[in-house]
mmCIF file with all atom_site columns, C-alpha atoms in Angstrom:
data_model
loop_
_atom_site.group_PDB
_atom_site.id
_atom_site.type_symbol
_atom_site.label_atom_id
_atom_site.label_alt_id
_atom_site.label_comp_id
_atom_site.label_asym_id
_atom_site.label_entity_id
_atom_site.label_seq_id
_atom_site.pdbx_PDB_ins_code
_atom_site.Cartn_x
_atom_site.Cartn_y
_atom_site.Cartn_z
_atom_site.occupancy
_atom_site.B_iso_or_equiv
_atom_site.pdbx_formal_charge
_atom_site.auth_seq_id
_atom_site.auth_comp_id
_atom_site.auth_asym_id
_atom_site.auth_atom_id
_atom_site.pdbx_PDB_model_num
ATOM 1   C CA . MET A 1 1   ? 3.121   38.649 8.189  1.00 89.00 ? 75  MET A CA 1
ATOM 2   C CA . THR A 1 2   ? 1.527   41.078 5.755  1.00 90.00 ? 76  THR A CA 1
ATOM 3   C CA . TRP A 1 3   ? -1.944  39.830 6.746  1.00 93.00 ? 77  TRP A CA 1
ATOM 4   C CA . TYR A 1 4   ? -1.081  40.421 10.401 1.00 94.00 ? 78  TYR A CA 1
ATOM 5   C CA . LEU A 1 5   ? -0.112  44.019 9.632  1.00 94.00 ? 79  LEU A CA 1
ATOM 6   C CA . VAL A 1 6   ? -3.272  44.569 7.570  1.00 95.00 ? 80  VAL A CA 1
ATOM 7   C CA . LEU A 1 7   ? -5.373  43.153 10.418 1.00 96.00 ? 81  LEU A CA 1
ATOM 8   C CA . SER A 1 8   ? -3.632  45.454 12.899 1.00 95.00 ? 82  SER A CA 1
ATOM 9   C CA . VAL A 1 9   ? -4.174  48.584 10.798 1.00 95.00 ? 83  VAL A CA 1
ATOM 10  C CA . VAL A 1 10  ? -7.833  47.814 10.079 1.00 96.00 ? 84  VAL A CA 1
ATOM 11  C CA . THR A 1 11  ? -8.501  47.015 13.737 1.00 95.00 ? 85  THR A CA 1
ATOM 12  C CA . GLN A 1 12  ? -6.839  50.234 14.898 1.00 93.00 ? 86  GLN A CA 1
ATOM 13  C CA . ALA A 1 13  ? -8.836  52.285 12.372 1.00 96.00 ? 87  ALA A CA 1
ATOM 14  C CA . VAL A 1 14  ? -12.174 50.710 13.335 1.00 97.00 ? 88  VAL A CA 1
ATOM 15  C CA . SER A 1 15  ? -11.293 51.018 17.028 1.00 94.00 ? 89  SER A CA 1
ATOM 16  C CA . LEU A 1 16  ? -10.575 54.718 16.610 1.00 94.00 ? 90  LEU A CA 1
ATOM 17  C CA . LEU A 1 17  ? -13.869 55.268 14.778 1.00 96.00 ? 91  LEU A CA 1
ATOM 18  C CA . LEU A 1 18  ? -15.797 53.464 17.524 1.00 95.00 ? 92  LEU A CA 1
ATOM 19  C CA . TRP A 1 19  ? -13.995 55.462 20.218 1.00 91.00 ? 93  TRP A CA 1
ATOM 20  C CA . LYS A 1 20  ? -14.785 58.762 18.465 1.00 95.00 ? 94  LYS A CA 1
ATOM 21  C CA . GLU A 1 21  ? -18.464 57.759 18.407 1.00 95.00 ? 95  GLU A CA 1
ATOM 22  C CA . SER A 1 22  ? -18.274 56.869 22.138 1.00 94.00 ? 96  SER A CA 1
ATOM 23  C CA . ILE A 1 23  ? -18.976 53.209 21.367 1.00 95.00 ? 97  ILE A CA 1
ATOM 24  C CA . ASN A 1 24  ? -17.235 50.563 23.467 1.00 93.00 ? 98  ASN A CA 1
ATOM 25  C CA . ASN A 1 25  ? -14.519 49.126 21.233 1.00 92.00 ? 99  ASN A CA 1
ATOM 26  C CA . LEU A 1 26  ? -13.558 46.257 23.533 1.00 92.00 ? 100 LEU A CA 1
ATOM 27  C CA . PRO A 1 27  ? -15.664 43.638 21.675 1.00 95.00 ? 101 PRO A CA 1
ATOM 28  C CA . LEU A 1 28  ? -13.429 44.441 18.688 1.00 95.00 ? 102 LEU A CA 1
ATOM 29  C CA . LEU A 1 29  ? -10.389 43.631 20.842 1.00 93.00 ? 103 LEU A CA 1
ATOM 30  C CA . HIS A 1 30  ? -11.871 40.199 21.617 1.00 95.00 ? 104 HIS A CA 1
ATOM 31  C CA . VAL A 1 31  ? -12.238 39.464 17.899 1.00 96.00 ? 105 VAL A CA 1
ATOM 32  C CA . PHE A 1 32  ? -8.804  40.914 17.106 1.00 96.00 ? 106 PHE A CA 1
ATOM 33  C CA . THR A 1 33  ? -7.143  38.723 19.738 1.00 96.00 ? 107 THR A CA 1
ATOM 34  C CA . VAL A 1 34  ? -8.488  35.519 18.174 1.00 97.00 ? 108 VAL A CA 1
ATOM 35  C CA . LEU A 1 35  ? -7.615  36.588 14.621 1.00 97.00 ? 109 LEU A CA 1
ATOM 36  C CA . GLU A 1 36  ? -4.165  37.767 15.743 1.00 97.00 ? 110 GLU A CA 1
ATOM 37  C CA . PHE A 1 37  ? -3.561  34.444 17.458 1.00 97.00 ? 111 PHE A CA 1
ATOM 38  C CA . CYS A 1 38  ? -4.560  32.443 14.374 1.00 95.00 ? 112 CYS A CA 1
ATOM 39  C CA . LEU A 1 39  ? -2.389  34.511 12.012 1.00 95.00 ? 113 LEU A CA 1
ATOM 40  C CA . LEU A 1 40  ? 0.682   34.534 14.253 1.00 95.00 ? 114 LEU A CA 1
ATOM 41  C CA . PHE A 1 41  ? 0.342   30.873 15.178 1.00 93.00 ? 115 PHE A CA 1
ATOM 42  C CA . ALA A 1 42  ? 0.169   29.996 11.473 1.00 90.00 ? 116 ALA A CA 1
ATOM 43  C CA . TRP A 1 43  ? 3.212   32.227 10.819 1.00 90.00 ? 117 TRP A CA 1
ATOM 44  C CA . TYR A 1 44  ? 5.232   30.462 13.514 1.00 89.00 ? 118 TYR A CA 1
ATOM 45  C CA . ALA A 1 45  ? 4.079   27.063 12.248 1.00 85.00 ? 119 ALA A CA 1
ATOM 46  C CA . VAL A 1 46  ? 5.142   27.854 8.678  1.00 83.00 ? 120 VAL A CA 1
ATOM 47  C CA . GLN A 1 47  ? 8.486   29.319 9.758  1.00 80.00 ? 121 GLN A CA 1
ATOM 48  C CA . SER A 1 48  ? 9.319   26.464 12.097 1.00 74.00 ? 122 SER A CA 1
ATOM 49  C CA . LYS A 1 49  ? 8.296   23.613 9.756  1.00 71.00 ? 123 LYS A CA 1
ATOM 50  C CA . SER A 1 50  ? 8.347   20.915 12.467 1.00 63.00 ? 124 SER A CA 1
ATOM 51  C CA . PHE A 1 51  ? 7.024   23.291 15.091 1.00 59.00 ? 125 PHE A CA 1
ATOM 52  C CA . LEU A 1 52  ? 4.202   21.090 16.357 1.00 64.00 ? 126 LEU A CA 1
ATOM 53  C CA . PRO A 1 53  ? 2.431   17.895 15.357 1.00 70.00 ? 127 PRO A CA 1
ATOM 54  C CA . ARG A 1 54  ? -0.110  18.517 12.591 1.00 71.00 ? 128 ARG A CA 1
ATOM 55  C CA . ILE A 1 55  ? -3.105  18.036 14.916 1.00 74.00 ? 129 ILE A CA 1
ATOM 56  C CA . TRP A 1 56  ? -1.925  21.010 17.003 1.00 74.00 ? 130 TRP A CA 1
ATOM 57  C CA . LEU A 1 57  ? -1.707  23.261 13.951 1.00 75.00 ? 131 LEU A CA 1
ATOM 58  C CA . PHE A 1 58  ? -5.469  23.098 13.652 1.00 79.00 ? 132 PHE A CA 1
ATOM 59  C CA . GLY A 1 59  ? -6.355  22.218 17.221 1.00 88.00 ? 133 GLY A CA 1
ATOM 60  C CA . MET A 1 60  ? -4.530  25.056 18.955 1.00 90.00 ? 134 MET A CA 1
ATOM 61  C CA . PRO A 1 61  ? -6.451  27.874 17.193 1.00 93.00 ? 135 PRO A CA 1
ATOM 62  C CA . VAL A 1 62  ? -9.735  26.060 17.851 1.00 94.00 ? 136 VAL A CA 1
ATOM 63  C CA . LEU A 1 63  ? -8.877  25.614 21.535 1.00 95.00 ? 137 LEU A CA 1
ATOM 64  C CA . PHE A 1 64  ? -7.835  29.252 21.733 1.00 96.00 ? 138 PHE A CA 1
ATOM 65  C CA . LEU A 1 65  ? -11.134 30.348 20.145 1.00 96.00 ? 139 LEU A CA 1
ATOM 66  C CA . LEU A 1 66  ? -13.092 28.250 22.641 1.00 96.00 ? 140 LEU A CA 1
ATOM 67  C CA . PHE A 1 67  ? -11.123 29.750 25.535 1.00 97.00 ? 141 PHE A CA 1
ATOM 68  C CA . ALA A 1 68  ? -11.687 33.266 24.150 1.00 97.00 ? 142 ALA A CA 1
ATOM 69  C CA . LEU A 1 69  ? -15.438 32.631 23.974 1.00 96.00 ? 143 LEU A CA 1
ATOM 70  C CA . LEU A 1 70  ? -15.431 31.255 27.521 1.00 96.00 ? 144 LEU A CA 1
ATOM 71  C CA . ASP A 1 71  ? -13.509 34.316 28.661 1.00 95.00 ? 145 ASP A CA 1
ATOM 72  C CA . ALA A 1 72  ? -15.775 36.789 26.834 1.00 94.00 ? 146 ALA A CA 1
ATOM 73  C CA . PHE A 1 73  ? -19.100 35.317 27.926 1.00 95.00 ? 147 PHE A CA 1
ATOM 74  C CA . VAL A 1 74  ? -18.449 33.505 31.221 1.00 94.00 ? 148 VAL A CA 1
ATOM 75  C CA . LEU A 1 75  ? -15.259 34.629 32.956 1.00 93.00 ? 149 LEU A CA 1
ATOM 76  C CA . GLU A 1 76  ? -15.391 38.274 31.921 1.00 90.00 ? 150 GLU A CA 1
ATOM 77  C CA . SER A 1 77  ? -17.640 40.456 29.828 1.00 91.00 ? 151 SER A CA 1
ATOM 78  C CA . LEU A 1 78  ? -17.482 41.007 26.092 1.00 93.00 ? 152 LEU A CA 1
ATOM 79  C CA . HIS A 1 79  ? -17.489 44.718 26.942 1.00 91.00 ? 153 HIS A CA 1
ATOM 80  C CA . SER A 1 80  ? -14.464 44.553 29.221 1.00 87.00 ? 154 SER A CA 1
ATOM 81  C CA . PHE A 1 81  ? -10.784 44.012 28.619 1.00 83.00 ? 155 PHE A CA 1
ATOM 82  C CA . ASN A 1 82  ? -10.039 40.332 27.851 1.00 90.00 ? 156 ASN A CA 1
ATOM 83  C CA . ILE A 1 83  ? -7.313  39.866 30.457 1.00 90.00 ? 157 ILE A CA 1
ATOM 84  C CA . TYR A 1 84  ? -7.177  36.079 30.482 1.00 93.00 ? 158 TYR A CA 1
ATOM 85  C CA . THR A 1 85  ? -7.217  35.623 26.711 1.00 95.00 ? 159 THR A CA 1
ATOM 86  C CA . ARG A 1 86  ? -4.578  38.321 26.068 1.00 94.00 ? 160 ARG A CA 1
ATOM 87  C CA . SER A 1 87  ? -2.372  36.907 28.850 1.00 94.00 ? 161 SER A CA 1
ATOM 88  C CA . LEU A 1 88  ? -2.663  33.370 27.480 1.00 95.00 ? 162 LEU A CA 1
ATOM 89  C CA . GLU A 1 89  ? -1.873  34.604 23.985 1.00 96.00 ? 163 GLU A CA 1
ATOM 90  C CA . ALA A 1 90  ? 1.197   36.476 25.245 1.00 96.00 ? 164 ALA A CA 1
ATOM 91  C CA . PHE A 1 91  ? 2.394   33.430 27.176 1.00 95.00 ? 165 PHE A CA 1
ATOM 92  C CA . ILE A 1 92  ? 2.001   31.159 24.125 1.00 94.00 ? 166 ILE A CA 1
ATOM 93  C CA . PHE A 1 93  ? 3.880   33.531 21.820 1.00 95.00 ? 167 PHE A CA 1
ATOM 94  C CA . ILE A 1 94  ? 6.669   34.047 24.328 1.00 96.00 ? 168 ILE A CA 1
ATOM 95  C CA . GLY A 1 95  ? 7.042   30.255 24.194 1.00 92.00 ? 169 GLY A CA 1
ATOM 96  C CA . CYS A 1 96  ? 6.971   30.306 20.376 1.00 91.00 ? 170 CYS A CA 1
ATOM 97  C CA . SER A 1 97  ? 9.650   33.005 20.336 1.00 92.00 ? 171 SER A CA 1
ATOM 98  C CA . VAL A 1 98  ? 11.894  31.128 22.741 1.00 92.00 ? 172 VAL A CA 1
ATOM 99  C CA . HIS A 1 99  ? 11.393  27.965 20.678 1.00 87.00 ? 173 HIS A CA 1
ATOM 100 C CA . TRP A 1 100 ? 12.352  29.912 17.542 1.00 87.00 ? 174 TRP A CA 1
ATOM 101 C CA . PHE A 1 101 ? 15.542  31.250 19.118 1.00 86.00 ? 175 PHE A CA 1
ATOM 102 C CA . ILE A 1 102 ? 16.572  27.864 20.494 1.00 85.00 ? 176 ILE A CA 1
ATOM 103 C CA . ARG A 1 103 ? 15.862  26.205 17.139 1.00 81.00 ? 177 ARG A CA 1
ATOM 104 C CA . SER A 1 104 ? 17.747  28.853 15.183 1.00 80.00 ? 178 SER A CA 1
ATOM 105 C CA . ILE A 1 105 ? 20.759  28.592 17.505 1.00 79.00 ? 179 ILE A CA 1
ATOM 106 C CA . THR A 1 106 ? 20.951  24.797 17.670 1.00 76.00 ? 180 THR A CA 1
ATOM 107 C CA . LEU A 1 107 ? 19.666  23.496 14.340 1.00 65.00 ? 181 LEU A CA 1
ATOM 108 C CA . GLU A 1 108 ? 20.481  26.113 11.740 1.00 56.00 ? 182 GLU A CA 1
ATOM 109 C CA . SER A 1 109 ? 23.723  26.277 9.823  1.00 58.00 ? 183 SER A CA 1
ATOM 110 C CA . LYS A 1 110 ? 26.375  28.737 10.927 1.00 60.00 ? 184 LYS A CA 1
ATOM 111 C CA . VAL A 1 111 ? 25.715  30.903 7.855  1.00 58.00 ? 185 VAL A CA 1
ATOM 112 C CA . VAL A 1 112 ? 22.794  33.246 8.470  1.00 63.00 ? 186 VAL A CA 1
ATOM 113 C CA . THR A 1 113 ? 20.913  34.086 5.280  1.00 70.00 ? 187 THR A CA 1
ATOM 114 C CA . GLY A 1 114 ? 19.058  37.342 4.725  1.00 69.00 ? 188 GLY A CA 1
ATOM 115 C CA . GLU A 1 115 ? 15.741  35.549 5.203  1.00 77.00 ? 189 GLU A CA 1
ATOM 116 C CA . GLN A 1 116 ? 16.856  33.983 8.494  1.00 80.00 ? 190 GLN A CA 1
ATOM 117 C CA . GLN A 1 117 ? 18.109  37.344 9.715  1.00 84.00 ? 191 GLN A CA 1
ATOM 118 C CA . ALA A 1 118 ? 14.787  38.948 8.743  1.00 87.00 ? 192 ALA A CA 1
ATOM 119 C CA . LEU A 1 119 ? 12.819  36.274 10.585 1.00 89.00 ? 193 LEU A CA 1
ATOM 120 C CA . ASN A 1 120 ? 15.060  36.695 13.618 1.00 90.00 ? 194 ASN A CA 1
ATOM 121 C CA . TYR A 1 121 ? 14.232  40.423 13.711 1.00 93.00 ? 195 TYR A CA 1
ATOM 122 C CA . MET A 1 122 ? 10.511  39.764 13.446 1.00 94.00 ? 196 MET A CA 1
ATOM 123 C CA . ASN A 1 123 ? 10.663  37.066 16.098 1.00 95.00 ? 197 ASN A CA 1
ATOM 124 C CA . ALA A 1 124 ? 12.638  39.372 18.412 1.00 95.00 ? 198 ALA A CA 1
ATOM 125 C CA . GLY A 1 125 ? 9.941   41.998 17.994 1.00 96.00 ? 199 GLY A CA 1
ATOM 126 C CA . PHE A 1 126 ? 7.236   39.537 19.008 1.00 97.00 ? 200 PHE A CA 1
ATOM 127 C CA . PHE A 1 127 ? 9.299   38.354 21.966 1.00 97.00 ? 201 PHE A CA 1
ATOM 128 C CA . ILE A 1 128 ? 9.785   41.905 23.245 1.00 97.00 ? 202 ILE A CA 1
ATOM 129 C CA . TYR A 1 129 ? 6.157   42.901 22.640 1.00 96.00 ? 203 TYR A CA 1
ATOM 130 C CA . PHE A 1 130 ? 4.532   39.863 24.208 1.00 96.00 ? 204 PHE A CA 1
ATOM 131 C CA . SER A 1 131 ? 6.954   39.769 27.142 1.00 95.00 ? 205 SER A CA 1
ATOM 132 C CA . GLY A 1 132 ? 6.208   43.377 28.046 1.00 94.00 ? 206 GLY A CA 1
ATOM 133 C CA . SER A 1 133 ? 2.512   43.062 27.289 1.00 92.00 ? 207 SER A CA 1
ATOM 134 C CA . LEU A 1 134 ? 2.131   39.948 29.442 1.00 92.00 ? 208 LEU A CA 1
ATOM 135 C CA . ILE A 1 135 ? 2.859   42.057 32.498 1.00 88.00 ? 209 ILE A CA 1
ATOM 136 C CA . LEU A 1 136 ? 0.360   44.712 31.438 1.00 86.00 ? 210 LEU A CA 1
ATOM 137 C CA . PHE A 1 137 ? -2.329  42.160 30.572 1.00 83.00 ? 211 PHE A CA 1
ATOM 138 C CA . ALA A 1 138 ? -1.828  40.059 33.692 1.00 81.00 ? 212 ALA A CA 1
ATOM 139 C CA . PHE A 1 139 ? -2.020  43.059 36.011 1.00 80.00 ? 213 PHE A CA 1
ATOM 140 C CA . SER A 1 140 ? -4.551  45.155 34.102 1.00 76.00 ? 214 SER A CA 1
ATOM 141 C CA . ASN A 1 141 ? -7.251  44.598 36.748 1.00 70.00 ? 215 ASN A CA 1
ATOM 142 C CA . TYR A 1 142 ? -4.990  46.305 39.259 1.00 74.00 ? 216 TYR A CA 1
ATOM 143 C CA . ILE A 1 143 ? -3.729  48.908 36.799 1.00 73.00 ? 217 ILE A CA 1
ATOM 144 C CA . ASN A 1 144 ? -7.249  49.980 35.815 1.00 69.00 ? 218 ASN A CA 1
ATOM 145 C CA . HIS A 1 145 ? -7.999  51.087 39.389 1.00 72.00 ? 219 HIS A CA 1
ATOM 146 C CA . LEU A 1 146 ? -5.166  53.632 39.396 1.00 74.00 ? 220 LEU A CA 1
ATOM 147 C CA . GLY A 1 147 ? -5.667  57.322 38.749 1.00 76.00 ? 221 GLY A CA 1
ATOM 148 C CA . ARG A 1 148 ? -6.400  58.376 35.176 1.00 76.00 ? 222 ARG A CA 1
ATOM 149 C CA . SER A 1 149 ? -3.051  60.098 34.557 1.00 78.00 ? 223 SER A CA 1
ATOM 150 C CA . LEU A 1 150 ? -1.066  57.157 35.916 1.00 78.00 ? 224 LEU A CA 1
ATOM 151 C CA . LEU A 1 151 ? -3.247  54.759 33.960 1.00 76.00 ? 225 LEU A CA 1
ATOM 152 C CA . MET A 1 152 ? -2.575  56.678 30.740 1.00 79.00 ? 226 MET A CA 1
ATOM 153 C CA . ASN A 1 153 ? 1.176   56.590 31.414 1.00 79.00 ? 227 ASN A CA 1
ATOM 154 C CA . ILE A 1 154 ? 1.125   52.834 31.998 1.00 79.00 ? 228 ILE A CA 1
ATOM 155 C CA . TRP A 1 155 ? -0.881  52.098 28.841 1.00 79.00 ? 229 TRP A CA 1
ATOM 156 C CA . THR A 1 156 ? 1.490   54.359 26.915 1.00 88.00 ? 230 THR A CA 1
ATOM 157 C CA . LEU A 1 157 ? 4.039   51.628 27.596 1.00 90.00 ? 231 LEU A CA 1
ATOM 158 C CA . HIS A 1 158 ? 1.832   49.291 25.561 1.00 89.00 ? 232 HIS A CA 1
ATOM 159 C CA . SER A 1 159 ? 1.909   51.753 22.675 1.00 91.00 ? 233 SER A CA 1
ATOM 160 C CA . LEU A 1 160 ? 5.695   51.914 22.924 1.00 94.00 ? 234 LEU A CA 1
ATOM 161 C CA . LEU A 1 161 ? 5.874   48.121 22.867 1.00 95.00 ? 235 LEU A CA 1
ATOM 162 C CA . LEU A 1 162 ? 3.754   48.140 19.693 1.00 94.00 ? 236 LEU A CA 1
ATOM 163 C CA . ILE A 1 163 ? 6.083   50.695 18.100 1.00 95.00 ? 237 ILE A CA 1
ATOM 164 C CA . VAL A 1 164 ? 9.068   48.484 18.947 1.00 96.00 ? 238 VAL A CA 1
ATOM 165 C CA . LEU A 1 165 ? 7.249   45.470 17.475 1.00 96.00 ? 239 LEU A CA 1
ATOM 166 C CA . TYR A 1 166 ? 6.433   47.280 14.230 1.00 96.00 ? 240 TYR A CA 1
ATOM 167 C CA . LEU A 1 167 ? 9.995   48.618 13.941 1.00 96.00 ? 241 LEU A CA 1
ATOM 168 C CA . PHE A 1 168 ? 11.361  45.084 14.276 1.00 96.00 ? 242 PHE A CA 1
ATOM 169 C CA . ILE A 1 169 ? 8.882   43.819 11.657 1.00 95.00 ? 243 ILE A CA 1
ATOM 170 C CA . LEU A 1 170 ? 9.871   46.712 9.378  1.00 94.00 ? 244 LEU A CA 1
ATOM 171 C CA . THR A 1 171 ? 13.538  45.849 9.871  1.00 93.00 ? 245 THR A CA 1
ATOM 172 C CA . GLY A 1 172 ? 12.724  42.227 9.043  1.00 91.00 ? 246 GLY A CA 1
ATOM 173 C CA . PHE A 1 173 ? 11.001  43.232 5.804  1.00 89.00 ? 247 PHE A CA 1
ATOM 174 C CA . TRP A 1 174 ? 13.902  45.547 4.978  1.00 89.00 ? 248 TRP A CA 1
ATOM 175 C CA . LYS A 1 175 ? 16.435  42.739 5.571  1.00 81.00 ? 249 LYS A CA 1
ATOM 176 C CA . THR A 1 176 ? 14.369  40.400 3.378  1.00 79.00 ? 250 THR A CA 1
ATOM 177 C CA . ASN A 1 177 ? 14.418  42.796 0.447  1.00 66.00 ? 251 ASN A CA 1
ATOM 178 C CA . ARG A 1 178 ? 18.154  43.514 0.722  1.00 59.00 ? 252 ARG A CA 1
ATOM 179 C CA . LYS A 1 179 ? 19.930  40.834 -1.295 1.00 52.00 ? 253 LYS A CA 1
#
């Protein structure tokens, strides 16, 4: 989870620098999406132990990378928003979150440890973020044709979803350290 947060901070910093220099930062988003997918998929796999057969643990990130390359160079442009890849990623992690909640409700003991509670907070953050973002990603082609002020208001929702995600991750870390 720490690596995910480091990746997010570095990506945001580089993105801001590119934006200030009037350089298209969307190719960075394409790279970030693949790295984010790999880190979060590995996190879910480690947390869920029997999450998927071993072949999927390595195959899924490779398939996702291939789809991201197809999206960036065939379906869309590397210099445009990666709608299909971000939507697929959101859909997959919504499924991972639901799987986590079902597993934690049905298979775990009735006593919730601090670590389980922390992981539940983090998972809830990802569920909220990816559920809200899926709508934004899936409809971004339509959203991008709206007026600039309305467009800024809509994408502010994405920023709010990120804040909620980071607050849930922070709460998870806080619950982990409280023993």
